[in-house]
Amino acid sequence: MEIKKLEFKKQSSTALTDQNLRKALRNTTDRFRASRKRAYDELEGFEDLRNRAREIKKETIENLPIYLGMLEGNVIKTGGKVHWAQDGEEACRIIVEIARENGVRSVVKSKSMATEEIELNHALEEAGIKAVETDLGEYIIQLAKERPSHIIAPAIHKSKDDISRLFSEKLSIPYYTEPEQLTRVARERLRSEFLSADMGVSGVNFAVAETGTIVVVENEGNARLSTTVPRVHVAVMGIEKVIPRYGDLSIFLPVLVRSATGQKISTYVSFITGPKRKSDMDGPEEFHLVIVDNGRAKILASEETRESLYCIRCGACLNICPVYRQVGGHSYGWVYSGPIGAIITPQLLGAEKAPELPFASSLCGACKDVCPVKIDFPKVLLELRKRVVEGENKDGRGGEAGLLERLLVRLWRISMESKTAYSLLSTLSYFLQFPWLSKNRKLSSLPYPFSEWTNDRDFPAVAKIPFRKRWKEISKI
Ligand code: SF4
């Protein structure tokens, strides 16, 4: 599906007027933050775990082809099949083919950002295959025909009343007001979907290269059912989800779960190595692993931004971000939101599709402080801003910075490098400012391109006596 240019500024301006959304965001992100803090404080050595997690991610990403090759070999050795997809379209085609070969009519899905990214549900529907989301949050947004607005809490933007209304309308049930009633309805509906589905699709939290095991972390048990009840299991992962060793899970599982929900361990952790064996009581007859690039190799090639691929999708950076907490996930326009969305979306889609996202940050660095793999967000954001300004976009055509802006920056640079040029510019600015100077000595509405500044804030008047001169006089006293 063609993705249009994302309009963060426009979307976020609308979101800011939605008081219900802001209240829902505040409540949930505050809860996540408090739980994470408690989990962080009570585990001695959490900081060491984070350092180790970052080291392992760095080692993996630097040697990605080796670990992916090892993963492929071990998945095949344990009876699974591996498929490589260059982009989302190819990944969807592969999955639809697997479904057709197996006569699949319905699919149950567990929560997966990778399948959101490739728009798998849409591809399955187009192929006449029913796809049902089984994570409660994902089930809600599928009914509402929306995108997730948070990595681990996809329906964070919906209030209880919104969900009551939605369920009543879409599922033709009475208007239930209690969360327990709503959950019971979803559970009953989903149970029959699990039992009748021919294929289960899951994401992958970690894929262990040395054993070919994929690990799925969740709290509802729906991923366990999706990966064991249907005849065929298809797991979809981005190339960055591989980790070298089984033992590395002792680092990643605690940092992921504590950073995401503040739990010591999630309710379900499934370790899946190949399809059902003869001695197994249950499990799928076929196991397929679809490994998707979809723009990641390009990130891998960039030394400055490569660490964006360290992300383990815990959502902690969203919960702490002063921008995300005000505007929510839909403002970011695509599947990834918050600080990770601000750095990964422009790289996956191309800067020309999301030029505003690297600027959707105050650069406060709170995201870096909570990230379990310590991604240096301010550094990556500045690099991406530089690319937008310099016009290093996907097809090499133009950038966001216009000729005028570049000329002004050049002028500013000359004036900052020469004392004479600086004095000249200050004197000139002092005289030129009068037509726009207000009574309170503020510049509140300058013409373009300075209006880009004064549209949102005032500019102080240029002083008659420059500071340098005043300083000389003050120093004499
Ligand atoms: S960037 Fe870090 S904090 Fe944000 S989702 Fe990824 S791992 Fe979590």
Tab-separated table of C-alpha atoms and ligand atoms in Angstrom:
chain	number	residue	atom	x	y	z
A	1	MET	CA	0.000	0.000	0.000
A	2	GLU	CA	1.404	3.392	-0.986
A	3	ILE	CA	2.386	5.421	2.097
A	4	LYS	CA	1.772	9.154	1.752
A	5	LYS	CA	4.031	11.825	3.205
A	6	LEU	CA	3.498	11.820	6.983
A	7	GLU	CA	2.218	15.047	8.512
A	8	PHE	CA	3.308	15.059	12.124
A	9	LYS	CA	2.734	18.786	12.739
A	10	LYS	CA	-0.822	18.703	11.388
A	11	GLN	CA	-1.768	15.468	13.158
A	12	SER	CA	-0.246	16.494	16.474
A	13	SER	CA	-2.012	19.885	16.400
A	14	THR	CA	-5.329	18.026	16.153
A	15	ALA	CA	-4.337	15.547	18.870
A	16	LEU	CA	-3.481	18.380	21.251
A	17	THR	CA	-7.106	19.548	21.212
A	18	ASP	CA	-8.391	16.088	22.232
A	19	GLN	CA	-8.616	16.220	26.032
A	20	ASN	CA	-9.838	12.607	26.343
A	21	LEU	CA	-6.855	11.345	24.394
A	22	ARG	CA	-4.430	13.347	26.523
A	23	LYS	CA	-5.994	12.077	29.728
A	24	ALA	CA	-5.859	8.449	28.531
A	25	LEU	CA	-2.232	8.876	27.475
A	26	ARG	CA	-1.247	10.458	30.770
A	27	ASN	CA	-2.920	7.754	32.867
A	28	THR	CA	-1.438	4.794	31.041
A	29	THR	CA	2.062	6.149	30.454
A	30	ASP	CA	2.263	7.265	34.120
A	31	ARG	CA	1.333	3.739	35.184
A	32	PHE	CA	3.963	2.164	32.904
A	33	ARG	CA	6.606	4.618	34.083
A	34	ALA	CA	5.914	3.955	37.760
A	35	SER	CA	6.048	0.175	37.195
A	36	ARG	CA	9.300	0.439	35.260
A	37	LYS	CA	10.865	2.569	37.965
A	38	ARG	CA	9.840	0.082	40.668
A	39	ALA	CA	11.222	-2.806	38.608
A	40	TYR	CA	14.439	-0.899	37.941
A	41	ASP	CA	14.964	0.050	41.595
A	42	GLU	CA	14.327	-3.420	43.001
A	43	LEU	CA	16.757	-5.257	40.683
A	44	GLU	CA	20.308	-4.719	41.765
A	45	GLY	CA	22.568	-4.605	38.737
A	46	PHE	CA	19.870	-3.474	36.254
A	47	GLU	CA	22.374	-0.969	34.893
A	48	ASP	CA	24.903	-3.751	34.263
A	49	LEU	CA	22.207	-5.733	32.423
A	50	ARG	CA	21.493	-2.724	30.210
A	51	ASN	CA	25.176	-2.300	29.431
A	52	ARG	CA	25.479	-5.990	28.583
A	53	ALA	CA	22.308	-5.895	26.451
A	54	ARG	CA	23.759	-2.993	24.458
A	55	GLU	CA	27.085	-4.823	24.015
A	56	ILE	CA	25.329	-7.949	22.705
A	57	LYS	CA	23.164	-5.917	20.330
A	58	LYS	CA	26.245	-4.101	19.050
A	59	GLU	CA	28.077	-7.381	18.523
A	60	THR	CA	25.045	-8.867	16.727
A	61	ILE	CA	24.380	-5.911	14.452
A	62	GLU	CA	28.070	-5.614	13.529
A	63	ASN	CA	28.051	-9.312	12.543
A	64	LEU	CA	24.472	-9.588	11.329
A	65	PRO	CA	25.071	-11.724	8.197
A	66	ILE	CA	26.920	-14.344	10.280
A	67	TYR	CA	24.180	-14.630	12.913
A	68	LEU	CA	21.357	-14.612	10.369
A	69	GLY	CA	23.093	-17.394	8.435
A	70	MET	CA	23.481	-19.391	11.652
A	71	LEU	CA	19.813	-18.831	12.491
A	72	GLU	CA	18.690	-19.993	9.051
A	73	GLY	CA	20.819	-23.158	9.272
A	74	ASN	CA	19.468	-24.083	12.689
A	75	VAL	CA	15.811	-23.398	11.841
A	76	ILE	CA	16.146	-25.708	8.820
A	77	LYS	CA	17.979	-28.319	10.912
A	78	THR	CA	15.074	-28.411	13.368
A	79	GLY	CA	12.493	-28.931	10.602
A	80	GLY	CA	11.412	-25.354	9.904
A	81	LYS	CA	11.503	-23.384	6.656
A	82	VAL	CA	13.128	-19.976	6.252
A	83	HIS	CA	11.998	-17.304	3.785
A	84	TRP	CA	13.800	-14.031	3.056
A	85	ALA	CA	11.828	-10.949	2.064
A	86	GLN	CA	13.397	-7.789	0.716
A	87	ASP	CA	10.349	-5.653	1.473
A	88	GLY	CA	6.863	-5.775	2.919
A	89	GLU	CA	5.233	-6.674	-0.359
A	90	GLU	CA	7.472	-9.698	-0.830
A	91	ALA	CA	6.897	-10.790	2.779
A	92	CYS	CA	3.116	-10.625	2.302
A	93	ARG	CA	3.351	-12.543	-0.996
A	94	ILE	CA	5.351	-15.313	0.718
A	95	ILE	CA	2.863	-15.597	3.582
A	96	VAL	CA	-0.152	-15.618	1.253
A	97	GLU	CA	1.543	-18.374	-0.793
A	98	ILE	CA	2.155	-20.461	2.341
A	99	ALA	CA	-1.510	-19.990	3.215
A	100	ARG	CA	-2.699	-20.995	-0.265
A	101	GLU	CA	-0.445	-24.066	-0.399
A	102	ASN	CA	-1.994	-25.208	2.869
A	103	GLY	CA	-5.586	-24.434	1.939
A	104	VAL	CA	-5.815	-21.838	4.725
A	105	ARG	CA	-9.117	-19.968	5.045
A	106	SER	CA	-8.590	-18.234	8.366
A	107	VAL	CA	-5.590	-16.978	10.310
A	108	VAL	CA	-5.183	-16.040	13.967
A	109	LYS	CA	-2.518	-13.467	14.698
A	110	SER	CA	-0.693	-12.534	17.850
A	111	LYS	CA	0.661	-9.027	18.362
A	112	SER	CA	3.476	-8.193	15.998
A	113	MET	CA	4.831	-4.824	14.937
A	114	ALA	CA	6.546	-6.456	11.938
A	115	THR	CA	3.206	-7.632	10.522
A	116	GLU	CA	1.703	-4.179	11.148
A	117	GLU	CA	4.651	-2.710	9.265
A	118	ILE	CA	4.154	-4.938	6.208
A	119	GLU	CA	0.332	-4.562	6.366
A	120	LEU	CA	-0.200	-8.299	6.430
A	121	ASN	CA	-3.876	-8.180	7.399
A	122	HIS	CA	-4.652	-6.157	4.312
A	123	ALA	CA	-2.749	-8.615	2.064
A	124	LEU	CA	-4.520	-11.616	3.603
A	125	GLU	CA	-7.929	-9.987	3.211
A	126	GLU	CA	-7.171	-9.179	-0.442
A	127	ALA	CA	-6.352	-12.860	-0.933
A	128	GLY	CA	-9.730	-13.796	0.566
A	129	ILE	CA	-8.223	-15.082	3.834
A	130	LYS	CA	-9.771	-14.016	7.122
A	131	ALA	CA	-7.217	-12.606	9.604
A	132	VAL	CA	-8.135	-12.091	13.262
A	133	GLU	CA	-5.995	-10.214	15.780
A	134	THR	CA	-6.046	-12.069	19.098
A	135	ASP	CA	-4.201	-9.707	21.449
A	136	LEU	CA	-6.970	-7.767	23.200
A	137	GLY	CA	-5.552	-4.339	22.302
A	138	GLU	CA	-4.971	-5.385	18.690
A	139	TYR	CA	-8.461	-6.954	18.540
A	140	ILE	CA	-9.919	-3.598	19.625
A	141	ILE	CA	-8.050	-1.595	17.010
A	142	GLN	CA	-8.808	-4.146	14.311
A	143	LEU	CA	-12.515	-3.712	15.062
A	144	ALA	CA	-12.035	0.068	14.956
A	145	LYS	CA	-10.010	-0.203	11.705
A	146	GLU	CA	-7.155	1.804	13.220
A	147	ARG	CA	-3.404	1.508	13.607
A	148	PRO	CA	-1.740	0.763	16.973
A	149	SER	CA	-0.807	3.893	18.879
A	150	HIS	CA	1.746	2.328	21.238
A	151	ILE	CA	4.232	-0.515	20.782
A	152	ILE	CA	2.973	-2.618	23.679
A	153	ALA	CA	-0.432	-1.053	24.353
A	154	PRO	CA	-1.937	-0.617	20.876
A	155	ALA	CA	-5.303	0.723	22.074
A	156	ILE	CA	-3.843	3.148	24.643
A	157	HIS	CA	-5.777	6.006	23.001
A	158	LYS	CA	-9.182	4.424	23.658
A	159	SER	CA	-11.174	4.994	26.824
A	160	LYS	CA	-13.370	2.321	28.417
A	161	ASP	CA	-16.444	4.072	26.999
A	162	ASP	CA	-14.944	4.062	23.498
A	163	ILE	CA	-14.456	0.295	23.781
A	164	SER	CA	-17.948	-0.312	25.186
A	165	ARG	CA	-19.428	1.587	22.246
A	166	LEU	CA	-17.197	-0.175	19.729
A	167	PHE	CA	-17.985	-3.674	21.010
A	168	SER	CA	-21.682	-2.973	21.151
A	169	GLU	CA	-21.719	-1.636	17.585
A	170	LYS	CA	-19.368	-4.130	15.901
A	171	LEU	CA	-20.166	-7.286	17.842
A	172	SER	CA	-23.906	-6.608	18.239
A	173	ILE	CA	-23.870	-7.023	22.019
A	174	PRO	CA	-25.402	-4.915	24.808
A	175	TYR	CA	-23.496	-1.823	25.975
A	176	TYR	CA	-21.291	-3.397	28.660
A	177	THR	CA	-19.508	-0.961	30.944
A	178	GLU	CA	-17.307	-3.260	33.016
A	179	PRO	CA	-13.850	-4.202	31.666
A	180	GLU	CA	-14.420	-7.788	32.891
A	181	GLN	CA	-17.585	-8.083	30.771
A	182	LEU	CA	-15.825	-6.691	27.703
A	183	THR	CA	-12.841	-9.003	28.174
A	184	ARG	CA	-15.157	-12.002	28.566
A	185	VAL	CA	-16.891	-11.190	25.277
A	186	ALA	CA	-13.540	-10.871	23.466
A	187	ARG	CA	-12.309	-14.126	25.001
A	188	GLU	CA	-15.432	-16.029	23.922
A	189	ARG	CA	-15.270	-14.681	20.365
A	190	LEU	CA	-11.559	-15.365	20.047
A	191	ARG	CA	-11.731	-18.901	21.439
A	192	SER	CA	-13.746	-20.107	18.462
A	193	GLU	CA	-11.328	-18.312	16.093
A	194	PHE	CA	-8.370	-20.191	17.608
A	195	LEU	CA	-10.126	-23.512	17.217
A	196	SER	CA	-11.127	-22.968	13.608
A	197	ALA	CA	-7.985	-21.251	12.270
A	198	ASP	CA	-5.733	-23.151	9.867
A	199	MET	CA	-2.739	-20.909	10.341
A	200	GLY	CA	-1.245	-18.871	13.198
A	201	VAL	CA	0.967	-15.843	12.612
A	202	SER	CA	3.195	-14.452	15.332
A	203	GLY	CA	5.930	-11.897	15.691
A	204	VAL	CA	9.322	-12.674	17.186
A	205	ASN	CA	10.829	-10.976	20.217
A	206	PHE	CA	14.148	-12.761	19.874
A	207	ALA	CA	15.472	-15.372	17.436
A	208	VAL	CA	18.383	-17.383	18.833
A	209	ALA	CA	21.003	-18.042	16.151
A	210	GLU	CA	22.750	-20.951	17.895
A	211	THR	CA	19.570	-23.053	18.304
A	212	GLY	CA	17.084	-21.712	15.729
A	213	THR	CA	14.640	-20.962	18.560
A	214	ILE	CA	12.218	-18.070	18.367
A	215	VAL	CA	11.015	-16.473	21.584
A	216	VAL	CA	7.607	-14.818	21.972
A	217	VAL	CA	6.865	-12.732	25.083
A	218	GLU	CA	3.259	-11.906	26.058
A	219	ASN	CA	0.751	-11.707	28.897
A	220	GLU	CA	-2.545	-12.972	27.520
A	221	GLY	CA	-1.769	-16.491	26.270
A	222	ASN	CA	-3.076	-15.633	22.812
A	223	ALA	CA	0.378	-15.950	21.227
A	224	ARG	CA	0.795	-19.398	22.823
A	225	LEU	CA	-2.548	-20.451	21.319
A	226	SER	CA	-1.813	-18.875	17.921
A	227	THR	CA	1.496	-20.705	17.665
A	228	THR	CA	0.344	-24.124	18.861
A	229	VAL	CA	-3.291	-24.761	17.876
A	230	PRO	CA	-3.366	-24.152	14.084
A	231	ARG	CA	-1.705	-26.622	11.654
A	232	VAL	CA	0.729	-24.029	10.326
A	233	HIS	CA	2.751	-21.443	12.235
A	234	VAL	CA	4.349	-18.500	10.439
A	235	ALA	CA	6.658	-16.245	12.469
A	236	VAL	CA	7.604	-12.854	11.032
A	237	MET	CA	10.697	-10.941	12.126
A	238	GLY	CA	12.869	-8.025	11.050
A	239	ILE	CA	16.522	-8.922	10.456
A	240	GLU	CA	17.544	-7.181	13.689
A	241	LYS	CA	15.639	-9.594	15.968
A	242	VAL	CA	18.368	-12.247	15.904
A	243	ILE	CA	20.554	-12.724	19.005
A	244	PRO	CA	23.636	-14.927	19.051
A	245	ARG	CA	23.207	-17.323	21.976
A	246	TYR	CA	20.516	-18.965	24.080
A	247	GLY	CA	22.290	-17.662	27.197
A	248	ASP	CA	21.780	-14.065	25.982
A	249	LEU	CA	18.109	-14.456	26.858
A	250	SER	CA	19.065	-14.239	30.529
A	251	ILE	CA	20.007	-10.613	29.782
A	252	PHE	CA	17.301	-9.669	27.284
A	253	LEU	CA	14.229	-11.170	28.937
A	254	PRO	CA	14.601	-9.270	32.241
A	255	VAL	CA	15.486	-5.957	30.573
A	256	LEU	CA	12.648	-6.241	28.052
A	257	VAL	CA	9.904	-7.165	30.493
A	258	ARG	CA	10.966	-4.800	33.282
A	259	SER	CA	11.327	-1.904	30.824
A	260	ALA	CA	8.004	-2.634	29.134
A	261	THR	CA	5.533	-3.394	31.919
A	262	GLY	CA	7.648	-3.439	35.073
A	263	GLN	CA	6.983	-7.154	35.595
A	264	LYS	CA	9.721	-9.512	36.739
A	265	ILE	CA	8.757	-11.838	33.919
A	266	SER	CA	5.780	-11.830	31.579
A	267	THR	CA	2.978	-14.347	32.107
A	268	TYR	CA	3.900	-16.359	29.015
A	269	VAL	CA	7.283	-16.800	27.362
A	270	SER	CA	7.162	-19.286	24.462
A	271	PHE	CA	10.357	-20.890	23.156
A	272	ILE	CA	9.600	-22.383	19.738
A	273	THR	CA	12.150	-24.576	17.981
A	274	GLY	CA	10.804	-25.969	14.716
A	275	PRO	CA	7.407	-27.617	14.166
A	276	LYS	CA	5.815	-30.361	16.274
A	277	ARG	CA	8.014	-33.434	16.758
A	278	LYS	CA	6.744	-37.019	16.915
A	279	SER	CA	6.999	-37.042	20.707
A	280	ASP	CA	5.114	-33.703	21.088
A	281	MET	CA	1.457	-33.777	22.160
A	282	ASP	CA	0.605	-30.612	20.264
A	283	GLY	CA	2.074	-27.941	18.036
A	284	PRO	CA	1.956	-27.026	14.342
A	285	GLU	CA	2.854	-29.467	11.579
A	286	GLU	CA	4.709	-26.729	9.709
A	287	PHE	CA	6.875	-23.890	10.974
A	288	HIS	CA	7.922	-21.027	8.691
A	289	LEU	CA	10.195	-18.144	9.620
A	290	VAL	CA	9.876	-15.052	7.398
A	291	ILE	CA	12.868	-12.729	7.793
A	292	VAL	CA	12.165	-9.223	6.512
A	293	ASP	CA	14.577	-6.471	5.527
A	294	ASN	CA	12.184	-3.681	4.443
A	295	GLY	CA	14.792	-0.902	4.636
A	296	ARG	CA	16.843	-2.234	7.553
A	297	ALA	CA	19.940	-3.046	5.465
A	298	LYS	CA	20.136	0.646	4.613
A	299	ILE	CA	20.139	1.509	8.327
A	300	LEU	CA	22.811	-1.132	8.874
A	301	ALA	CA	25.011	0.581	6.306
A	302	SER	CA	24.934	3.886	8.189
A	303	GLU	CA	27.521	4.027	10.945
A	304	GLU	CA	25.875	7.135	12.457
A	305	THR	CA	22.378	5.671	12.857
A	306	ARG	CA	22.992	1.894	12.911
A	307	GLU	CA	22.160	1.659	16.600
A	308	SER	CA	18.495	2.300	15.755
A	309	LEU	CA	18.480	-1.448	15.032
A	310	TYR	CA	19.304	-2.285	18.684
A	311	CYS	CA	15.670	-1.612	19.683
A	312	ILE	CA	13.884	-4.498	21.428
A	313	ARG	CA	10.463	-2.785	21.240
A	314	CYS	CA	9.779	-2.361	24.956
A	315	GLY	CA	7.940	0.971	24.627
A	316	ALA	CA	9.732	2.637	27.577
A	317	CYS	CA	10.914	5.558	25.424
A	318	LEU	CA	7.300	6.315	24.444
A	319	ASN	CA	6.139	6.426	28.053
A	320	ILE	CA	8.805	8.919	29.095
A	321	CYS	CA	8.753	11.147	26.001
A	322	PRO	CA	7.252	14.626	26.665
A	323	VAL	CA	6.143	14.791	23.023
A	324	TYR	CA	4.514	11.341	22.769
A	325	ARG	CA	2.780	11.837	26.131
A	326	GLN	CA	0.966	14.887	24.741
A	327	VAL	CA	0.181	13.882	21.175
A	328	GLY	CA	-0.059	10.056	21.206
A	329	GLY	CA	0.960	7.511	18.611
A	330	HIS	CA	-1.326	8.324	15.687
A	331	SER	CA	0.316	11.735	15.240
A	332	TYR	CA	3.430	9.950	14.026
A	333	GLY	CA	1.417	8.673	11.058
A	334	TRP	CA	2.802	5.136	10.794
A	335	VAL	CA	3.169	2.019	12.944
A	336	TYR	CA	6.112	3.179	15.071
A	337	SER	CA	5.628	6.151	17.356
A	338	GLY	CA	7.404	8.089	20.092
A	339	PRO	CA	11.184	8.470	20.026
A	340	ILE	CA	11.755	5.119	18.308
A	341	GLY	CA	9.207	6.117	15.635
A	342	ALA	CA	10.959	9.466	15.214
A	343	ILE	CA	14.211	7.709	14.351
A	344	ILE	CA	13.120	4.481	12.665
A	345	THR	CA	10.265	5.696	10.439
A	346	PRO	CA	12.302	8.239	8.420
A	347	GLN	CA	14.959	5.573	7.916
A	348	LEU	CA	12.585	2.781	6.880
A	349	LEU	CA	10.321	4.900	4.682
A	350	GLY	CA	12.889	7.458	3.522
A	351	ALA	CA	13.368	10.981	4.902
A	352	GLU	CA	11.198	12.475	2.155
A	353	LYS	CA	8.184	10.565	3.530
A	354	ALA	CA	8.707	11.641	7.157
A	355	PRO	CA	10.789	14.841	7.178
A	356	GLU	CA	9.106	16.240	10.313
A	357	LEU	CA	9.679	13.243	12.573
A	358	PRO	CA	13.344	13.822	13.486
A	359	PHE	CA	12.194	17.234	14.735
A	360	ALA	CA	9.430	15.745	16.928
A	361	SER	CA	11.698	15.826	19.950
A	362	SER	CA	12.943	18.356	22.480
A	363	LEU	CA	16.279	16.448	22.567
A	364	CYS	CA	15.887	16.178	26.354
A	365	GLY	CA	17.445	12.699	26.250
A	366	ALA	CA	14.922	11.053	28.631
A	367	CYS	CA	14.441	8.314	26.010
A	368	LYS	CA	18.151	7.479	26.078
A	369	ASP	CA	18.055	7.337	29.886
A	370	VAL	CA	15.304	4.677	29.966
A	371	CYS	CA	16.154	2.672	26.857
A	372	PRO	CA	17.277	-0.822	27.938
A	373	VAL	CA	19.833	-0.921	25.114
A	374	LYS	CA	20.842	2.721	25.622
A	375	ILE	CA	20.181	3.974	22.100
A	376	ASP	CA	21.713	7.433	21.824
A	377	PHE	CA	18.551	9.155	20.589
A	378	PRO	CA	19.819	12.771	20.605
A	379	LYS	CA	22.803	11.759	18.469
A	380	VAL	CA	20.685	9.814	15.954
A	381	LEU	CA	18.002	12.531	15.820
A	382	LEU	CA	20.588	15.216	15.076
A	383	GLU	CA	22.062	13.098	12.300
A	384	LEU	CA	18.585	12.581	10.787
A	385	ARG	CA	17.812	16.304	11.073
A	386	LYS	CA	21.049	17.003	9.252
A	387	ARG	CA	20.005	14.636	6.476
A	388	VAL	CA	16.615	16.282	6.121
A	389	VAL	CA	18.157	19.731	5.980
A	390	GLU	CA	20.872	18.743	3.586
A	391	GLY	CA	18.428	16.906	1.387
A	392	GLU	CA	19.922	13.442	1.719
A	393	ASN	CA	16.606	11.814	1.076
A	394	LYS	CA	15.824	8.450	-0.472
A	395	ASP	CA	15.903	9.398	-4.126
A	396	GLY	CA	18.537	12.096	-3.775
A	397	ARG	CA	16.164	14.913	-4.813
A	398	GLY	CA	16.158	18.159	-2.823
A	399	GLY	CA	15.648	18.502	0.910
A	400	GLU	CA	13.412	20.352	3.303
A	401	ALA	CA	15.773	23.290	3.604
A	402	GLY	CA	14.956	25.788	0.911
A	403	LEU	CA	17.477	27.964	-0.884
A	404	LEU	CA	16.515	30.987	1.220
A	405	GLU	CA	17.083	29.119	4.482
A	406	ARG	CA	20.471	27.914	3.318
A	407	LEU	CA	21.417	31.472	2.280
A	408	LEU	CA	20.406	32.815	5.681
A	409	VAL	CA	22.424	30.158	7.481
A	410	ARG	CA	25.425	31.026	5.277
A	411	LEU	CA	24.977	34.722	6.125
A	412	TRP	CA	24.727	33.903	9.821
A	413	ARG	CA	27.897	31.848	9.640
A	414	ILE	CA	29.848	34.657	7.928
A	415	SER	CA	28.669	37.142	10.541
A	416	MET	CA	29.623	34.842	13.413
A	417	GLU	CA	33.110	34.331	12.022
A	418	SER	CA	33.920	38.028	11.523
A	419	LYS	CA	33.739	40.762	14.155
A	420	THR	CA	33.195	43.463	11.521
A	421	ALA	CA	30.477	41.521	9.716
A	422	TYR	CA	28.728	40.817	13.045
A	423	SER	CA	28.731	44.536	14.031
A	424	LEU	CA	27.442	45.500	10.615
A	425	LEU	CA	24.638	42.935	10.750
A	426	SER	CA	23.626	44.002	14.295
A	427	THR	CA	23.461	47.696	13.315
A	428	LEU	CA	21.501	46.868	10.151
A	429	SER	CA	19.061	44.644	12.074
A	430	TYR	CA	18.510	47.381	14.655
A	431	PHE	CA	17.312	49.831	11.990
A	432	LEU	CA	15.402	47.293	9.911
A	433	GLN	CA	13.320	46.011	12.808
A	434	PHE	CA	11.261	49.215	13.428
A	435	PRO	CA	8.285	48.489	11.122
A	436	TRP	CA	7.585	45.277	13.103
A	437	LEU	CA	8.503	46.380	16.629
A	438	SER	CA	5.571	46.286	19.081
A	439	LYS	CA	5.007	48.651	22.003
A	440	ASN	CA	6.407	46.148	24.468
A	441	ARG	CA	9.608	45.987	22.383
A	442	LYS	CA	8.957	42.534	20.971
A	443	LEU	CA	8.990	41.308	17.371
A	444	SER	CA	5.760	39.346	17.134
A	445	SER	CA	5.020	39.074	13.408
A	446	LEU	CA	7.996	39.164	11.095
A	447	PRO	CA	7.696	38.483	7.342
A	448	TYR	CA	8.734	35.107	5.846
A	449	PRO	CA	11.067	33.312	6.491
A	450	PHE	CA	11.326	34.827	10.028
A	451	SER	CA	7.571	34.257	10.421
A	452	GLU	CA	8.435	30.549	10.909
A	453	TRP	CA	9.751	31.691	14.299
A	454	THR	CA	7.273	34.432	15.178
A	455	ASN	CA	4.227	32.289	14.325
A	456	ASP	CA	4.822	30.455	17.593
A	457	ARG	CA	6.847	32.864	19.744
A	458	ASP	CA	8.123	36.425	19.996
A	459	PHE	CA	11.573	37.557	19.119
A	460	PRO	CA	13.283	40.059	21.454
A	461	ALA	CA	14.085	43.455	19.961
A	462	VAL	CA	17.627	44.015	18.718
A	463	ALA	CA	19.340	46.302	21.274
A	464	LYS	CA	20.542	49.749	20.249
A	465	ILE	CA	23.876	49.313	22.045
A	466	PRO	CA	25.351	45.860	21.396
A	467	PHE	CA	26.312	43.737	24.381
A	468	ARG	CA	29.988	43.824	23.427
A	469	LYS	CA	30.023	47.637	23.768
A	470	ARG	CA	28.034	47.575	26.988
A	471	TRP	CA	30.371	44.995	28.431
A	472	LYS	CA	33.366	47.226	27.734
A	473	GLU	CA	31.688	50.055	29.616
A	474	ILE	CA	30.585	47.849	32.513
A	475	SER	CA	34.119	46.468	32.846
A	476	LYS	CA	35.462	49.979	33.342
A	477	ILE	CA	33.319	50.515	36.457
B	1	SF4	S1	14.197	2.386	21.549
B	1	SF4	FE1	14.781	1.497	23.521
B	1	SF4	S2	13.185	2.266	24.930
B	1	SF4	FE2	12.383	2.607	22.857
B	1	SF4	S3	11.164	0.809	22.393
B	1	SF4	FE3	13.231	0.397	21.624
B	1	SF4	S4	14.288	-0.662	23.274
B	1	SF4	FE4	12.471	0.276	24.159
